[in-house]
Short mmCIF file of C-alpha atoms in Angstrom, two decimals:
data_model
loop_
_atom_site.label_atom_id
_atom_site.label_comp_id
_atom_site.label_asym_id
_atom_site.label_seq_id
_atom_site.Cartn_x
_atom_site.Cartn_y
_atom_site.Cartn_z
CA MET Z 122 -0.13 0.02 -0.10
CA PHE Z 123 1.28 3.31 -0.83
CA LYS Z 124 2.94 6.10 1.91
CA LEU Z 125 3.34 9.10 1.78
CA ASP Z 126 6.43 10.80 2.60
CA ASP Z 127 7.78 7.42 2.57
CA PRO Z 128 11.48 7.27 3.15
CA LYS Z 129 12.48 5.02 0.49
CA ASN Z 130 11.03 7.18 -2.22
CA ASN Z 131 13.25 9.92 -0.49
CA TYR Z 132 16.08 8.05 -0.39
CA LYS Z 133 15.39 6.86 -4.46
CA ASN Z 134 14.71 10.74 -4.86
CA ILE Z 135 18.40 11.57 -3.45
CA ILE Z 136 19.94 9.07 -5.08
CA HIS Z 137 19.17 9.49 -8.39
CA ALA Z 138 20.10 13.34 -7.57
CA PHE Z 139 23.09 12.35 -7.15
CA PHE Z 140 23.88 10.82 -9.92
CA LEU Z 141 22.01 12.83 -12.80
CA SER Z 142 24.73 15.81 -11.04
CA LEU Z 143 27.36 13.60 -10.74
CA ALA Z 144 26.81 13.25 -14.86
CA ILE Z 145 25.74 16.62 -15.61
CA THR Z 146 28.75 18.67 -13.96
CA ILE Z 147 30.86 18.02 -16.11
CA ALA Z 148 28.55 20.61 -18.86
CA GLU Z 149 28.01 22.87 -16.28
CA PRO Z 150 26.57 25.83 -18.78
CA SER Z 151 28.44 28.61 -16.05
CA THR Z 152 31.78 26.78 -16.22
CA ILE Z 153 33.03 24.06 -19.05
CA LEU Z 154 30.66 24.17 -21.85
CA PRO Z 155 31.87 27.50 -22.97
CA LEU Z 156 35.48 26.26 -22.89
CA MET Z 157 33.94 23.28 -24.39
CA VAL Z 158 32.08 25.02 -27.49
CA HIS Z 159 34.97 27.81 -27.74
CA HIS Z 160 37.33 24.72 -28.57
CA PHE Z 161 35.77 24.44 -31.42
CA SER Z 162 34.30 27.98 -32.01
CA ASP Z 163 35.95 31.44 -31.35
CA SER Z 164 32.00 32.55 -31.41
CA VAL Z 165 30.78 34.04 -28.72
CA ILE Z 166 27.22 33.57 -30.23
CA ILE Z 167 27.66 30.03 -31.19
CA VAL Z 168 28.90 29.61 -26.88
CA GLY Z 169 25.48 31.25 -26.12
CA ILE Z 170 23.76 29.10 -28.53
CA PHE Z 171 25.15 25.73 -26.90
CA ALA Z 172 24.47 27.05 -23.56
CA SER Z 173 20.65 27.45 -24.16
CA LEU Z 174 20.90 23.97 -26.46
CA LEU Z 175 21.11 22.23 -22.71
CA ARG Z 176 18.09 23.21 -21.58
CA GLY Z 177 15.79 25.13 -24.28
CA GLY Z 178 15.16 21.95 -26.02
CA ALA Z 179 12.09 21.97 -23.45
CA ILE Z 180 10.34 24.04 -24.25
CA VAL Z 181 8.81 23.04 -27.36
CA ILE Z 182 6.81 20.44 -25.80
CA GLN Z 183 6.20 21.18 -22.44
CA LEU Z 184 2.32 21.97 -23.24
CA TYR Z 185 1.75 18.33 -25.63
CA ALA Z 186 3.62 16.43 -22.77
CA ALA Z 187 0.82 18.46 -20.24
CA PHE Z 188 -2.06 17.39 -23.18
CA HIS Z 189 -1.25 13.64 -22.65
CA ALA Z 190 -0.35 13.79 -18.69
CA GLN Z 191 -2.95 15.44 -17.28
CA ALA Z 192 -5.04 12.07 -18.14
CA TYR Z 193 -1.97 10.02 -16.87
CA GLN Z 194 -2.44 7.96 -13.69
CA ARG Z 195 0.52 6.95 -13.60
CA VAL Z 196 3.87 9.03 -15.37
CA LEU Z 197 6.40 6.72 -14.29
CA PRO Z 198 6.19 4.43 -16.66
CA TYR Z 199 6.24 7.57 -19.54
CA LEU Z 200 9.44 9.05 -17.21
CA SER Z 201 11.32 5.79 -17.49
CA LYS Z 202 11.06 6.13 -21.40
CA VAL Z 203 12.92 9.83 -21.24
CA PHE Z 204 15.17 8.82 -18.90
CA PHE Z 205 16.42 6.06 -21.41
CA PHE Z 206 16.64 9.10 -24.11
CA ARG Z 207 18.25 11.33 -22.55
CA PHE Z 208 21.39 8.83 -21.49
CA LEU Z 209 21.20 7.91 -25.44
CA SER Z 210 21.29 11.68 -26.17
CA TRP Z 211 24.45 12.05 -23.62
CA LEU Z 212 26.47 9.19 -24.93
CA MET Z 213 26.45 10.85 -28.48
CA ILE Z 214 28.22 13.82 -27.53
CA GLY Z 215 31.29 11.68 -25.81
CA VAL Z 216 31.31 9.28 -28.84
CA SER Z 217 31.23 12.04 -31.79
CA ILE Z 218 33.72 14.05 -29.87
CA PHE Z 219 35.95 10.68 -29.61
CA LEU Z 220 34.98 9.93 -33.35
CA PHE Z 221 35.73 13.37 -35.04
CA GLY Z 222 36.92 16.02 -32.71
CA GLU Z 223 39.36 18.61 -33.84
CA THR Z 224 39.35 16.37 -37.74
CA ASN Z 225 36.31 18.05 -38.63
CA LYS Z 226 34.98 20.77 -36.06
CA PRO Z 227 31.72 22.16 -38.51
CA LEU Z 228 30.13 18.15 -37.42
CA THR Z 229 32.25 17.60 -33.91
CA LEU Z 230 29.91 21.17 -33.15
CA PHE Z 231 26.86 19.60 -35.32
CA PHE Z 232 26.32 16.18 -33.07
CA ILE Z 233 27.37 18.07 -30.00
CA GLY Z 234 24.67 20.47 -31.08
CA VAL Z 235 22.19 17.54 -31.65
CA GLY Z 236 22.95 16.00 -28.27
CA LEU Z 237 22.53 18.62 -26.54
CA PHE Z 238 19.08 19.39 -27.84
CA PHE Z 239 17.25 15.84 -26.67
CA PHE Z 240 18.63 15.68 -24.01
CA SER Z 241 17.30 19.02 -23.29
CA PHE Z 242 13.68 17.89 -25.72
CA THR Z 243 13.41 14.69 -23.40
CA ALA Z 244 14.01 16.61 -20.79
CA GLY Z 245 10.95 18.81 -21.80
CA PHE Z 246 8.38 15.88 -20.68
CA GLY Z 247 10.85 14.85 -18.48
CA ALA Z 248 10.11 18.03 -16.32
CA ILE Z 249 6.37 17.37 -16.61
CA TYR Z 250 6.24 13.95 -15.55
CA PHE Z 251 8.91 14.67 -12.45
CA LYS Z 252 6.98 17.40 -10.82
CA GLU Z 253 4.12 15.77 -10.98
CA LEU Z 254 5.06 12.81 -9.33
CA GLN Z 255 6.61 15.08 -6.47
CA ALA Z 256 3.22 16.54 -5.38
CA LYS Z 257 2.53 12.58 -5.44
CA LEU Z 258 4.51 11.51 -3.34
CA PHE Z 259 5.37 14.13 -0.58
CA SER Z 260 3.16 16.50 0.77
CA LYS Z 261 4.38 19.86 0.40
CA THR Z 262 7.00 20.38 3.78
CA TYR Z 263 8.45 16.80 3.72
CA ARG Z 264 8.67 17.58 -0.64
CA GLY Z 265 10.27 21.29 0.41
CA LYS Z 266 12.84 19.14 2.74
CA SER Z 267 13.52 16.66 0.33
CA MET Z 268 13.87 18.68 -2.93
CA ALA Z 269 16.48 20.39 -0.72
CA HIS Z 270 18.05 17.14 0.53
CA ARG Z 271 17.90 15.93 -3.69
CA GLN Z 272 19.94 20.13 -4.23
CA ILE Z 273 22.70 18.45 -1.10
CA ALA Z 274 23.05 15.19 -2.77
CA GLY Z 275 23.80 16.50 -6.37
CA SER Z 276 25.70 19.65 -5.32
CA VAL Z 277 28.21 17.17 -3.17
CA ALA Z 278 27.90 14.70 -6.82
CA SER Z 279 29.11 17.62 -8.15
CA ILE Z 280 31.96 18.61 -6.20
CA ILE Z 281 33.42 14.53 -6.81
CA SER Z 282 33.00 15.11 -10.47
CA GLY Z 283 34.35 18.90 -10.22
CA GLY Z 284 37.49 17.32 -9.05
CA VAL Z 285 36.97 14.04 -11.12
CA ALA Z 286 36.72 16.81 -14.00
CA GLY Z 287 40.22 19.05 -13.34
CA TYR Z 288 42.22 15.54 -13.40
CA VAL Z 289 40.59 14.96 -16.19
CA LEU Z 290 41.13 18.44 -17.72
CA HIS Z 291 44.57 18.37 -16.12
CA ARG Z 292 45.65 15.00 -17.17
CA PHE Z 293 44.31 15.03 -21.09
CA ASP Z 294 44.80 16.78 -23.66
CA ALA Z 295 41.88 19.07 -25.61
CA PRO Z 296 39.02 17.36 -26.89
CA LEU Z 297 39.81 13.76 -26.24
CA ASN Z 298 38.74 14.99 -22.47
CA TYR Z 299 35.84 16.15 -22.99
CA ALA Z 300 35.00 13.27 -25.04
CA TYR Z 301 36.32 11.07 -21.60
CA LEU Z 302 33.85 13.05 -19.29
CA PHE Z 303 30.88 12.61 -21.35
CA ILE Z 304 31.36 8.67 -22.35
CA VAL Z 305 31.83 8.10 -18.40
CA SER Z 306 29.07 10.33 -16.90
CA SER Z 307 26.44 8.94 -19.30
CA LEU Z 308 27.45 5.85 -17.24
CA LEU Z 309 26.48 6.76 -14.31
CA MET Z 310 23.64 9.00 -15.23
CA ALA Z 311 22.04 5.66 -16.08
CA ILE Z 312 22.49 4.39 -12.50
CA GLY Z 313 20.54 7.25 -11.33
CA PHE Z 314 17.89 7.00 -13.81
CA VAL Z 315 17.44 2.94 -13.11
CA ILE Z 316 17.55 3.47 -9.50
CA PHE Z 317 14.67 6.55 -9.45
CA SER Z 318 12.18 4.27 -12.28
CA THR Z 319 12.20 1.46 -9.16
CA ILE Z 320 10.07 4.44 -7.15
CA GLU Z 321 6.70 3.29 -5.49
CA GLU Z 322 3.89 5.65 -7.40
CA PRO Z 323 0.15 5.68 -6.42
CA ILE Z 324 -2.80 6.09 -8.43
CA LYS Z 325 -4.61 9.30 -9.77
CA GLN Z 326 -8.26 8.78 -9.23
CA ASN Z 327 -8.82 13.16 -9.72
CA VAL Z 328 -7.17 13.17 -13.15
CA SER Z 329 -8.74 15.45 -16.73
CA VAL Z 330 -10.76 14.24 -19.06
CA LYS Z 331 -8.25 15.23 -21.90
CA GLU Z 332 -9.36 17.73 -24.60
CA LYS Z 333 -10.23 15.76 -28.16
CA SER Z 334 -7.44 17.57 -29.80
CA PHE Z 335 -4.28 19.71 -28.98
CA LYS Z 336 -5.47 22.51 -30.53
CA LEU Z 337 -8.50 22.55 -28.00
CA PHE Z 338 -6.17 22.14 -24.95
CA MET Z 339 -4.17 25.35 -26.20
CA LYS Z 340 -7.14 26.96 -26.02
CA ASN Z 341 -8.26 25.87 -22.22
CA SER Z 342 -4.46 26.64 -21.28
CA LYS Z 343 -4.51 30.17 -22.44
CA LEU Z 344 -8.47 31.01 -21.14
CA LEU Z 345 -6.37 29.40 -17.74
CA LEU Z 346 -3.60 31.57 -17.87
CA LYS Z 347 -5.93 34.64 -18.62
CA SER Z 348 -8.54 33.49 -15.12
CA ASP Z 349 -5.59 32.96 -12.68
CA LYS Z 350 -3.73 36.30 -11.59
CA ARG Z 351 -1.32 34.46 -9.31
CA LEU Z 352 -0.34 32.62 -12.48
CA GLN Z 353 0.24 36.06 -14.26
CA GLN Z 354 2.32 37.58 -12.02
CA GLN Z 355 4.47 34.26 -10.69
CA ILE Z 356 5.65 33.15 -14.14
CA ILE Z 357 6.47 37.23 -15.19
CA VAL Z 358 8.86 36.66 -11.90
CA ILE Z 359 10.61 33.51 -12.19
CA LEU Z 360 10.74 34.64 -16.25
CA LEU Z 361 13.52 37.73 -14.88
CA SER Z 362 15.12 35.40 -12.55
CA PHE Z 363 16.24 33.78 -15.65
CA SER Z 364 17.61 36.73 -16.67
CA TYR Z 365 21.17 35.60 -15.26
CA LEU Z 366 21.73 33.78 -18.22
CA LEU Z 367 22.78 37.01 -19.59
CA ALA Z 368 25.53 36.97 -18.53
CA MET Z 369 26.73 33.45 -16.49
CA PRO Z 370 27.83 31.63 -19.42
CA PHE Z 371 30.12 34.80 -20.14
CA VAL Z 372 31.50 34.42 -16.67
CA ILE Z 373 34.50 32.14 -17.08
CA LEU Z 374 35.47 33.91 -20.70
CA ASN Z 375 35.96 36.99 -19.40
CA ALA Z 376 38.44 34.78 -16.14
CA ASN Z 377 39.91 33.54 -18.95
CA SER Z 378 40.54 36.75 -20.28
CA SER Z 379 42.05 38.35 -16.99
CA PHE Z 380 44.33 35.42 -15.78
CA THR Z 381 45.93 32.04 -16.74
CA LEU Z 382 42.86 29.44 -16.34
CA THR Z 383 44.38 25.90 -16.00
CA GLY Z 384 42.05 22.75 -15.72
CA TRP Z 385 42.44 22.75 -11.61
CA MET Z 386 41.27 26.08 -10.73
CA LEU Z 387 38.19 25.20 -13.37
CA GLY Z 388 37.18 22.54 -11.70
CA GLY Z 389 37.72 24.32 -8.67
CA PHE Z 390 35.10 26.57 -9.87
CA ILE Z 391 32.35 24.17 -10.51
CA THR Z 392 33.36 21.99 -6.55
CA VAL Z 393 33.03 25.89 -5.12
CA GLN Z 394 29.80 26.82 -6.83
CA MET Z 395 28.30 23.30 -5.99
CA LEU Z 396 29.60 24.18 -2.25
CA GLY Z 397 27.18 26.91 -2.49
CA SER Z 398 24.93 25.39 -3.14
CA ILE Z 399 25.00 22.93 -0.28
CA ILE Z 400 25.58 25.66 1.99
CA GLY Z 401 22.09 26.97 0.81
CA SER Z 402 20.64 23.90 1.13
CA SER Z 403 21.71 22.90 4.53
CA LEU Z 404 21.77 25.99 5.94
CA LEU Z 405 18.57 28.30 4.10
CA TRP Z 406 16.34 25.96 1.78
CA THR Z 407 15.76 22.94 4.15
CA ARG Z 408 13.97 25.92 6.47
CA ILE Z 409 12.05 27.47 4.34
CA ASP Z 410 8.49 26.21 3.42
CA ASN Z 411 7.60 30.15 2.32
CA TYR Z 412 8.72 29.68 -1.33
CA GLU Z 413 7.88 33.41 -2.12
CA LYS Z 414 10.57 34.31 0.36
CA MET Z 415 12.83 31.51 -1.35
CA LEU Z 416 12.52 33.11 -4.31
CA SER Z 417 12.85 36.71 -3.38
CA LEU Z 418 16.22 35.35 -1.46
CA SER Z 419 17.50 33.49 -4.23
CA PHE Z 420 17.48 37.01 -6.17
CA ILE Z 421 19.71 38.37 -3.57
CA PHE Z 422 22.06 36.09 -4.12
CA ILE Z 423 22.49 36.00 -7.90
CA ILE Z 424 22.38 40.27 -7.87
CA ILE Z 425 25.36 39.77 -5.45
CA ALA Z 426 27.46 37.48 -7.36
CA PHE Z 427 27.00 39.55 -10.36
CA VAL Z 428 27.69 43.55 -8.56
CA ILE Z 429 31.12 40.84 -7.32
CA ALA Z 430 31.80 40.29 -11.17
CA LEU Z 431 32.04 44.08 -12.28
CA PHE Z 432 35.31 44.29 -9.69
CA ALA Z 433 36.47 40.56 -9.85
CA LYS Z 434 40.33 40.45 -11.15
CA ASP Z 435 41.08 37.21 -9.72
CA ALA Z 436 41.01 33.87 -8.98
CA TYR Z 437 39.40 35.08 -5.46
CA GLY Z 438 36.95 36.90 -6.65
CA TYR Z 439 35.69 34.47 -8.54
CA ALA Z 440 35.65 32.28 -6.59
CA LEU Z 441 33.41 34.32 -4.33
CA ILE Z 442 31.17 34.85 -7.78
CA PHE Z 443 30.85 31.06 -7.98
CA LEU Z 444 29.50 30.31 -4.92
CA LEU Z 445 26.69 32.45 -4.34
CA PHE Z 446 26.07 31.07 -8.05
CA GLY Z 447 25.56 28.16 -6.33
CA VAL Z 448 23.15 29.46 -3.37
CA ALA Z 449 21.07 30.99 -5.41
CA LEU Z 450 20.57 28.55 -8.33
CA ASP Z 451 19.28 26.19 -6.15
CA GLY Z 452 16.91 28.40 -4.39
CA PHE Z 453 15.78 29.43 -7.80
CA ASN Z 454 15.11 25.96 -8.75
CA ASN Z 455 13.24 24.32 -5.48
CA SER Z 456 10.83 27.75 -5.52
CA GLY Z 457 10.21 27.38 -8.97
CA MET Z 458 8.92 24.13 -8.76
CA ASN Z 459 7.39 24.39 -5.17
CA LEU Z 460 5.06 27.18 -6.17
CA VAL Z 461 3.83 25.95 -9.31
CA ILE Z 462 2.47 23.10 -7.39
CA GLU Z 463 1.10 25.27 -4.34
CA ILE Z 464 -1.17 27.17 -6.51
CA ALA Z 465 -2.32 24.06 -9.23
CA PRO Z 466 -5.45 22.46 -8.72
CA GLU Z 467 -4.51 18.41 -8.56
CA GLU Z 468 -6.77 17.37 -11.71
CA LYS Z 469 -4.70 20.68 -13.33
CA ARG Z 470 -1.13 20.54 -11.92
CA PRO Z 471 0.57 19.12 -15.46
CA VAL Z 472 -1.30 22.18 -17.41
CA TYR Z 473 0.05 24.49 -14.37
CA THR Z 474 3.51 23.00 -14.74
CA ALA Z 475 3.10 22.88 -18.49
CA ILE Z 476 2.12 26.66 -18.05
CA GLN Z 477 4.14 28.03 -15.99
CA THR Z 478 7.61 26.28 -17.34
CA ASN Z 479 7.25 26.68 -21.25
CA ILE Z 480 6.64 30.81 -20.68
CA THR Z 481 9.65 31.07 -18.17
CA SER Z 482 11.43 28.35 -20.13
CA ILE Z 483 12.32 31.49 -23.49
CA GLY Z 484 14.90 32.75 -20.15
CA LEU Z 485 16.58 29.63 -21.53
CA PHE Z 486 17.47 31.18 -24.40
CA PHE Z 487 19.02 34.37 -23.30
CA PRO Z 488 22.56 33.26 -23.47
CA ILE Z 489 22.20 33.73 -27.19
CA LEU Z 490 20.69 37.19 -26.64
CA GLY Z 491 23.86 37.80 -24.29
CA GLY Z 492 25.99 36.68 -26.36
CA ILE Z 493 24.84 39.04 -29.16
CA ILE Z 494 24.96 42.07 -27.08
CA LEU Z 495 28.24 40.84 -26.25
CA LYS Z 496 29.75 40.59 -29.71
CA PHE Z 497 29.03 43.83 -30.38
CA VAL Z 498 29.38 45.94 -27.46
CA GLU Z 499 32.54 43.94 -26.24
CA SER Z 500 31.85 44.81 -22.85
CA TYR Z 501 31.23 42.54 -19.38
CA THR Z 502 30.03 45.83 -17.77
CA VAL Z 503 27.27 46.01 -20.03
CA ILE Z 504 26.05 42.88 -19.78
CA TYR Z 505 27.10 42.56 -16.37
CA LEU Z 506 25.19 45.69 -15.47
CA LEU Z 507 21.79 44.40 -17.21
CA THR Z 508 21.41 41.28 -15.72
CA ILE Z 509 21.65 43.52 -12.52
CA THR Z 510 18.98 45.30 -13.34
CA LEU Z 511 16.77 42.77 -14.87
CA LEU Z 512 17.17 40.49 -11.75
CA LEU Z 513 16.30 43.82 -9.59
CA ILE Z 514 13.04 44.34 -11.27
CA GLY Z 515 12.65 40.25 -10.52
CA PHE Z 516 13.15 40.62 -6.73
CA PHE Z 517 10.55 43.50 -6.44
CA LEU Z 518 7.90 41.70 -8.23
CA SER Z 519 8.86 38.88 -6.15
CA LEU Z 520 7.69 40.49 -2.66
CA ARG Z 521 4.28 40.77 -4.35
CA LEU Z 522 4.08 37.37 -5.37
CA LYS Z 523 2.57 36.42 -0.99
CA LYS Z 524 0.43 39.64 -1.15
CA ILE Z 525 -1.42 38.44 -4.66
CA LYS Z 526 -2.11 34.83 -3.36
CA GLU Z 527 -3.71 36.14 -0.01
CA GLU Z 528 -6.05 38.24 -1.57
#
């Protein structure tokens, strides 16, 4: 018989986060991914595009996934299929770098892009199923703690991964070092996927009747969005929280132009960012179940990080930036997921999740805009100031969310 807040499900939830983070940290969009892409192309716009591909592919499929998911009594069987395709996409990146490498850079970039896109594209389905599953397995308070513990486990794994990545980047020459990292990490990722697939999922009785067509579903979703003022405001604030992506992928490039980056130093920055995640989750996010407050605090940490970036000139300054990134990003992830679960009626949870995620995922393409701005203004200061301005707007709007909820 299913048990709400079952510790076994919680442990599997945490283990999944550990192995997933162990794998994907090697393509962290603020550190290794920009440098890897920069190895094959000198264009900062290309760097921005690939940083967007890592997560932006999900935007095109979220609503279609919710169209079907609203009628599912169980979502885990579908999530398991998503896991399989994500594994193949990640493995393909490593294999393509190994096979083609520098002998055909355009072809290598093409396969890296395809792999990143499909890894992200399948996550569009996975995000809907995952959030639905979290809502079914855990109560509000327990879910917040479970997500924070997931983030801690993921951060510990990322610290390990950062150390390993630093060693591999130092020990082997590019681009073979990137190939080895992706191939090995795909196998580690598979372990987490298999364990998570054994979670016990309850049958959902209160489901929606699926519309006769996706066109009708889109029409109903539009009406739902228009009728829910809180959802509208929440989407605006969360979209503004993604403003950090305008500049974040280029912070490491700015550092690389200021002093010599070694493989160990790069691995160290990853480790510091994950330490920030652990500090944030263990000291802050596990203690807060007011998700509006969590969102506002996350804005504060990320704004401080970019203010420091305006003046950073050495490794210590950049270490502090990445530490604050780690604190803030976990807060954004935790609050964003739980806020939509809180306001959504049970039978419409997948739809609410898809509407919010689909619209806010526009922010995942901000690195492309950031790359274009950087190409023409050729000033990191300008892009940092623009990012800070948008984040400040998001912060002040986030303070109003609680009031809207109580009206």
